[in-house]
Amino acid sequence: MIKNYITIALRNLMRARQYTLINVIGLGIGLAAIVWAFQIYRFSFSFDDFHPDQERVFRALSTKEGNDAPMGFFPMPAVQLAKGDFSSIEAAVRIRHNTVDVKAGKNEPFMEPILFTDLDFFSVFNFPLLKGQNDLNDRSAILITEEIATKYFGDEDPIGKEMVLYAGTEFPKPLTVKGVLKNTPNNSTISFKLLTNYENLQHGDGTPAKPDEWNSMLDAAFFKLKTPEDAGRLAADFKKYLPLQNAARADWKMTGFSLVSLKEHAQMSDISVNHLEERPKDSAIFGPLVLGLLIWISTCLNFTNTTVARSNQRLKEMGVRKVMGGRRSQLTTQMLLECFAIVVMAFGVAVFLNSLWLPSFSSMFFIEVRAEYLTDGVLLAFIGLAVVLTTLLAGAYPAFYISRFNPTQIFKGSVKFGDTSLFSRLLLGLQVSIAMITVIGSLGFAENAEFQRTYDYGYDRENVVNIPTQNASELAAMKAAVQQIPGVEAVAGTHALIGFNLPWRTIEAEGQIKEGSVYSIGADFMEVMQMKMVEGRAFDPKLESDFDNALLVNETMAGNFGWTAAAAIGKTIRLDTQNFTVVGTMKDFHGTMLFGTIDPAAMRLVRPEAASNLVLRAKPGEVVSVFDQSKAVWEKLFPMKPYRGYYQNEVAAEAMRVTTGISAVNRLFAIITLLLTATGLYALVSLTLLKRMREIAIRKVMGASSINIVALVNKRYFWIFLFGAAIGCFGGFALTKLLMDMIFKINSGLNPATLAISIAILFLVAVATVGVKVWGVLRTNPAEVLKGD
Amino acid sequence: MINLKNIERFYRTGIQKTWVLKDVNLSVKQGEFLTIMGPSGSGKSTLLNIIGMLETPDAGEYLFLDEPVFQFNERKRTELHKHYIGFVFQAFHLIEELTVYENIETPLLYRGVKKAERQSMVADLLDRFNIVGKKDLFPAQLSGGQQQLVGIARAIIGKPKLLLADEPTGNLHTSQGEMIMTLLKELHNEGMTIIQVTHNEKFATYGTRIIQLEDGFVRRDEEMRDEG
């Protein structure tokens, strides 16, 4: 029996190739979309789940005066002290990320991310060793990942090779490669390429880190506890280190600590000042989830509608089968089996689509999504479930619908076809809504991309190049050299850069304690960046007092203290222990990316010796050539040091990449849902026409014009279409705005024109689809149709 | 009124042509009641469709009211048949979703007749055909003869000059058939040109002229003596 079912199913599918092909591709897209969304979801919530003892490992977080948000920083010496002080601590790990120049053999030096840590690292975390040994007790050892092994040593065995780390250029630290580790997985909050003992950390001036440097902050501290229940008490006990810490860092007064388990910490996406990797933001997880589900539902709806449409051609077959003794359940089984066959084929398409789509998505968003169909049990189970659900969702209605009819009714021709069914039309309406949502999403984010591209950050980000240097003499030499480049308009040395540093400080004035960024800038910095004053004056390097106690605030900071721009002038502001006088109020500028709002900010003037960054502004249009020329200049001056220059515009790059990426994903999905809507509409209109062929012929004979016929056919779809479009407009507007606000504090919002264009696009697609079909009917000779009766 | 010259209609089976109509020449004057007879497959319905401008022959010329029909575009042709031609079918072809009243009214809608005028025109016809009481019924609720009455009413509501009837009595009992034929005769007496296709020898005699089609040829063409 089963074999007979399968034979018939396959034959039927072969016979209706167009139908089969449309649905295999359609459902393939739907399945690909939910597998994609599911994998993003899993990836996002799988962070750090590969470490054993997840419940026993805790990350220590701190809080800071004036800010209750947990921060990733932890006082460095406290870790080893705590290990000695509290018996419930089994292992303790300090983690400090740095970027260092690394040189091996005759290669040029490269900048690489390195992690300084402790002996306990490998007893707490699971980062498998491929070759050699991972004993961090060996101070001369450096452990590298496969990637680094290949990059520096190619096919040679890296074990025993020397690698030199530089703190500054003058302070080399030679280490020996003792072990090769697997690359860190993408769902790890701890990510590194090089790993060595904490004691190998050197400060910029070449001095080694000492264990009791209370002014030194760790990027993260982890403790493995004997019993996890101790965590709360331990966090409270850690407070005993506060006095030592706060004495060393008056600018960074901590107020307390908390311990969160590794599992919990991996779920957090709101740790402030977190230098570890984080799981993707909620918007990056749930946006795709909603989108994937919408696409999947839309493809299922389409399948349902085309199947119902096709079933009219199969009514006779069903009638005959019933007369021959087929029970309703058997017919239903047969229909469902056909659906199942289509879904299974569709899954093949989904595998193929995802093999193209997942890698390009991953590279667009740095969210590593892969689908290892053969080895991933959870994914397999999900796919099994999805296939069954899709079959039922898409196939159940047609299967029960067709098998319902009484054969004599079928033969008499009195069976009503499904086009008038409200159900089919509601499905179509839903599809229209979904298409509308994706179209609006795509256009909205395209609009946002344009908005962000031209957004005024409050300074010149188009023509500025930043070149970090390691000391004042390097900076002076470089400054003199770049001034000779003809395309350069202005040059300045500075300590802080806008958009790349987060000089977040506690700021006190008139008894109020606030937070804000305090940038230490060089004298000409504001001129290079083309930042504007609103009130008062800019810094004057000729005034010695400006170096000591002058401060500029931006409008937001003035506002935070309740001052107008003019009233701020002359006010006293306290930073740590030192008092400053506000000499000017600056126009607001965007200090970070557009993900956040404008920060309250202040500027203080640093002496040329304290400057480490060179900023230069190119003449409009010449920034690329200036960049290349300054690189050439650098390489001539400092042949052994890597050039680290970058465009100021990179501050906008991440936001641009995200918004254009979302726009691209939405565009792709908009095209897909539009196509799906078109096929769905096509199927329904075909069905209507099939059913009303005779009526249309009669009307034509009675003198109906083409317009009469078009109106007749479209009447029943027009309202449902309008209704679906209205819902879609609302949903698309709400969802797109929600997503925009979740990701970007500064965004373009949605323009009414975007909605209008979306409606127009959808309408055009509908008209084109219906038009093709109706055109064919208008051209048929009514006599042909009526002859059959 | 109608002038057909060398009308040919064929379909191809492989390289062979199978003729449906071959070299048909026919002219019908205003006020005639022409009956087309012939065995099944002799091309009767095809000829009627060509006259009714629903089909185009493969060769030949057709003058309708001295105008060359086949040189017109689709639109002009639709206009012509909208205003001058009415159709009656063997299978009635009423629109099942519409009531009797609405079925009869439909051609007027396509002609853009105003509502008040439509109402009075439909009412007149309902009255004349004695089906006023049935005006709100749906076709399925009527007997075959009543359905064909509605079909004829619908065909003539626009006061066509030419009424084409394709076996109008084919699906009816003899008594109902006679009623329909009497009605056609009446319409003819009022001056309407009628062309009918029929198998029924007796109903053929209601007309003024009979042509016999056989294998696509006009075999016989005879005037009837008007019995008065």
Short mmCIF file of C-alpha atoms in Angstrom, two decimals, chain A residues 453-692:
data_model
loop_
_atom_site.label_atom_id
_atom_site.label_comp_id
_atom_site.label_asym_id
_atom_site.label_seq_id
_atom_site.Cartn_x
_atom_site.Cartn_y
_atom_site.Cartn_z
CA ARG A 453 25.96 58.08 5.61
CA THR A 454 25.22 61.79 5.50
CA TYR A 455 24.63 62.24 9.22
CA ASP A 456 26.48 65.19 10.70
CA TYR A 457 28.56 63.88 13.59
CA GLY A 458 29.42 67.41 14.60
CA TYR A 459 32.94 67.12 13.23
CA ASP A 460 34.64 66.27 9.95
CA ARG A 461 34.78 62.54 9.68
CA GLU A 462 35.22 62.37 5.92
CA ASN A 463 38.64 63.91 5.51
CA VAL A 464 40.48 63.02 8.69
CA VAL A 465 43.18 60.37 9.12
CA ASN A 466 44.41 59.25 12.55
CA ILE A 467 47.92 57.93 13.01
CA PRO A 468 48.75 56.47 16.44
CA THR A 469 52.37 56.73 17.51
CA GLN A 470 54.17 55.34 20.52
CA ASN A 471 55.90 58.41 21.91
CA ALA A 472 56.35 62.10 21.50
CA SER A 473 59.48 61.89 19.38
CA GLU A 474 57.84 59.54 16.90
CA LEU A 475 54.90 61.90 16.77
CA ALA A 476 57.07 64.97 16.23
CA ALA A 477 59.00 63.30 13.41
CA MET A 478 55.84 62.11 11.74
CA LYS A 479 54.13 65.45 12.16
CA ALA A 480 56.95 67.30 10.47
CA ALA A 481 56.93 64.80 7.62
CA VAL A 482 53.20 64.75 6.90
CA GLN A 483 53.06 68.53 6.80
CA GLN A 484 55.08 68.27 3.58
CA ILE A 485 52.33 66.24 1.89
CA PRO A 486 50.53 68.68 -0.43
CA GLY A 487 47.02 67.33 0.19
CA VAL A 488 47.21 67.89 3.94
CA GLU A 489 45.31 70.92 5.22
CA ALA A 490 45.84 70.73 8.95
CA VAL A 491 47.74 68.56 11.44
CA ALA A 492 47.57 68.20 15.22
CA GLY A 493 48.90 66.00 17.97
CA THR A 494 46.47 64.78 20.56
CA HIS A 495 46.09 62.24 23.29
CA ALA A 496 42.45 61.26 22.86
CA LEU A 497 40.64 60.60 19.61
CA ILE A 498 36.97 60.97 19.02
CA GLY A 499 35.08 57.76 18.47
CA PHE A 500 37.94 55.41 19.28
CA ASN A 501 38.51 56.11 22.95
CA LEU A 502 36.00 56.00 25.71
CA PRO A 503 37.47 58.36 28.31
CA TRP A 504 34.45 57.87 30.58
CA ARG A 505 34.84 59.67 33.88
CA THR A 506 33.01 60.78 36.95
CA ILE A 507 32.45 64.52 36.80
CA GLU A 508 31.42 66.72 39.66
CA ALA A 509 30.07 70.28 39.65
CA GLU A 510 27.93 72.29 42.00
CA GLY A 511 27.47 69.25 44.18
CA GLN A 512 26.11 67.08 41.35
CA ILE A 513 27.94 63.92 40.35
CA LYS A 514 27.53 63.00 36.69
CA GLU A 515 29.38 60.93 34.16
CA GLY A 516 30.78 61.90 30.82
CA SER A 517 33.69 61.58 28.45
CA VAL A 518 36.73 63.72 29.10
CA TYR A 519 38.98 63.98 26.09
CA SER A 520 42.59 65.10 26.49
CA ILE A 521 43.28 66.86 23.25
CA GLY A 522 46.11 68.72 21.62
CA ALA A 523 45.97 72.43 20.89
CA ASP A 524 45.04 72.26 17.20
CA PHE A 525 42.87 69.18 17.49
CA MET A 526 39.54 70.99 17.32
CA GLU A 527 40.70 72.95 14.32
CA VAL A 528 41.66 69.74 12.48
CA MET A 529 38.37 68.07 13.38
CA GLN A 530 36.47 71.25 12.51
CA MET A 531 34.57 71.23 15.76
CA LYS A 532 32.64 74.38 16.57
CA MET A 533 32.34 76.55 19.65
CA VAL A 534 28.94 77.82 20.74
CA GLU A 535 29.98 80.10 23.59
CA GLY A 536 33.24 81.25 25.18
CA ARG A 537 36.60 80.51 23.62
CA ALA A 538 38.63 77.55 22.42
CA PHE A 539 41.92 76.54 24.04
CA ASP A 540 44.82 78.89 23.72
CA PRO A 541 48.19 77.08 24.02
CA LYS A 542 49.88 80.39 24.76
CA LEU A 543 48.05 80.55 28.06
CA GLU A 544 49.90 78.31 30.51
CA SER A 545 46.77 78.13 32.67
CA ASP A 546 44.82 76.47 29.86
CA PHE A 547 47.01 73.37 30.27
CA ASP A 548 46.41 73.34 33.99
CA ASN A 549 42.77 74.02 34.61
CA ALA A 550 40.79 75.04 31.51
CA LEU A 551 37.92 72.87 30.34
CA LEU A 552 35.51 72.91 27.39
CA VAL A 553 32.15 71.23 27.74
CA ASN A 554 29.67 70.31 25.06
CA GLU A 555 26.05 71.41 25.08
CA THR A 556 24.85 68.06 26.39
CA MET A 557 27.15 68.15 29.38
CA ALA A 558 26.19 71.74 30.13
CA GLY A 559 22.57 70.67 29.87
CA ASN A 560 23.17 67.73 32.23
CA PHE A 561 24.28 70.15 34.90
CA GLY A 562 21.32 72.40 34.15
CA TRP A 563 23.34 75.15 32.47
CA THR A 564 22.71 76.98 29.24
CA ALA A 565 25.64 77.16 26.86
CA ALA A 566 26.43 80.68 28.02
CA ALA A 567 25.86 80.01 31.71
CA ALA A 568 28.41 77.19 31.67
CA ILE A 569 31.28 79.61 31.10
CA GLY A 570 33.21 80.24 34.29
CA LYS A 571 31.73 77.29 36.17
CA THR A 572 34.02 75.06 38.17
CA ILE A 573 34.11 71.35 37.40
CA ARG A 574 35.93 68.77 39.48
CA LEU A 575 37.65 65.79 37.90
CA ASP A 576 39.12 63.39 40.50
CA THR A 577 40.84 65.77 42.84
CA GLN A 578 41.46 68.63 40.49
CA ASN A 579 39.33 71.70 39.76
CA PHE A 580 38.83 73.07 36.25
CA THR A 581 37.17 76.20 34.96
CA VAL A 582 34.90 76.02 31.94
CA VAL A 583 36.20 78.48 29.35
CA GLY A 584 33.95 77.52 26.48
CA THR A 585 30.91 75.52 25.37
CA MET A 586 31.25 73.42 22.26
CA LYS A 587 28.62 72.44 19.76
CA ASP A 588 27.44 68.88 20.41
CA PHE A 589 29.26 66.12 18.58
CA HIS A 590 28.69 62.42 18.31
CA GLY A 591 31.51 60.79 20.27
CA THR A 592 30.56 57.19 19.59
CA MET A 593 28.81 55.29 16.88
CA LEU A 594 25.18 55.89 16.02
CA PHE A 595 24.21 52.91 18.13
CA GLY A 596 24.19 55.34 21.06
CA THR A 597 23.06 58.87 21.72
CA ILE A 598 25.27 61.94 22.01
CA ASP A 599 27.41 61.63 25.12
CA PRO A 600 28.05 64.46 27.54
CA ALA A 601 31.67 65.38 26.89
CA ALA A 602 34.41 67.70 28.04
CA MET A 603 37.82 68.57 26.61
CA ARG A 604 41.03 69.38 28.40
CA LEU A 605 44.25 70.50 26.86
CA VAL A 606 47.36 68.31 26.99
CA ARG A 607 50.93 69.36 26.39
CA PRO A 608 52.59 68.21 23.17
CA GLU A 609 54.74 65.66 25.10
CA ALA A 610 51.62 63.83 26.27
CA ALA A 611 50.22 63.50 22.74
CA SER A 612 50.45 60.08 21.13
CA ASN A 613 48.09 60.37 18.19
CA LEU A 614 48.55 62.41 15.08
CA VAL A 615 45.42 63.64 13.34
CA LEU A 616 45.48 65.22 9.94
CA ARG A 617 42.81 66.64 7.70
CA ALA A 618 43.08 66.21 3.96
CA LYS A 619 41.69 68.54 1.34
CA PRO A 620 38.25 67.34 0.27
CA GLY A 621 38.53 64.37 -2.06
CA GLU A 622 42.19 63.72 -1.33
CA VAL A 623 41.89 61.71 1.83
CA VAL A 624 42.75 58.39 0.21
CA SER A 625 45.85 59.71 -1.45
CA VAL A 626 46.89 61.46 1.77
CA PHE A 627 46.40 58.21 3.63
CA ASP A 628 48.63 56.34 1.18
CA GLN A 629 51.26 59.04 1.20
CA SER A 630 51.40 59.20 4.97
CA LYS A 631 51.82 55.43 5.03
CA ALA A 632 54.76 55.76 2.66
CA VAL A 633 56.20 58.50 4.86
CA TRP A 634 55.83 56.32 7.94
CA GLU A 635 57.47 53.32 6.34
CA LYS A 636 60.41 55.46 5.37
CA LEU A 637 60.76 56.91 8.86
CA PHE A 638 60.12 53.71 10.84
CA PRO A 639 60.75 50.71 8.62
CA MET A 640 60.49 48.24 11.50
CA LYS A 641 57.14 49.39 12.84
CA PRO A 642 53.75 48.66 11.37
CA TYR A 643 51.80 51.67 10.14
CA ARG A 644 48.66 51.97 12.23
CA GLY A 645 46.91 54.85 10.53
CA TYR A 646 43.18 54.68 9.91
CA TYR A 647 40.39 56.84 8.60
CA GLN A 648 38.29 58.80 11.09
CA ASN A 649 35.32 57.67 9.04
CA GLU A 650 35.79 54.17 10.41
CA VAL A 651 33.82 55.42 13.37
CA ALA A 652 30.80 55.27 11.11
CA ALA A 653 31.78 52.08 9.33
CA GLU A 654 30.38 49.62 11.85
CA ALA A 655 26.98 51.33 11.98
CA MET A 656 26.97 51.60 8.19
CA ARG A 657 27.86 47.96 7.82
CA VAL A 658 25.06 46.94 10.15
CA THR A 659 22.41 49.12 8.57
CA THR A 660 23.35 48.28 4.99
CA GLY A 661 23.56 44.63 5.99
CA ILE A 662 20.07 44.66 7.44
CA SER A 663 18.85 46.49 4.40
CA ALA A 664 20.44 43.87 2.14
CA VAL A 665 18.97 40.97 4.10
CA ASN A 666 15.57 42.63 4.06
CA ARG A 667 15.88 43.34 0.37
CA LEU A 668 16.59 39.71 -0.36
CA PHE A 669 13.69 38.66 1.80
CA ALA A 670 11.43 41.31 0.31
CA ILE A 671 12.11 39.92 -3.15
CA ILE A 672 11.38 36.43 -1.90
CA THR A 673 8.13 37.34 -0.17
CA LEU A 674 7.04 39.39 -3.18
CA LEU A 675 7.67 36.39 -5.41
CA LEU A 676 5.77 34.20 -3.00
CA THR A 677 2.87 36.61 -2.93
CA ALA A 678 2.91 36.74 -6.69
CA THR A 679 2.79 32.94 -7.00
CA GLY A 680 0.08 32.75 -4.36
CA LEU A 681 -1.98 35.36 -6.13
CA TYR A 682 -1.33 33.71 -9.46
CA ALA A 683 -2.57 30.40 -8.13
CA LEU A 684 -5.73 31.91 -6.69
CA VAL A 685 -6.50 33.94 -9.77
CA SER A 686 -5.93 30.89 -11.95
CA LEU A 687 -8.37 29.04 -9.77
CA THR A 688 -10.96 31.80 -10.02
CA LEU A 689 -10.58 31.95 -13.74
CA LEU A 690 -10.79 28.21 -14.07
CA LYS A 691 -14.01 28.22 -12.17
CA ARG A 692 -15.51 31.25 -13.83
#
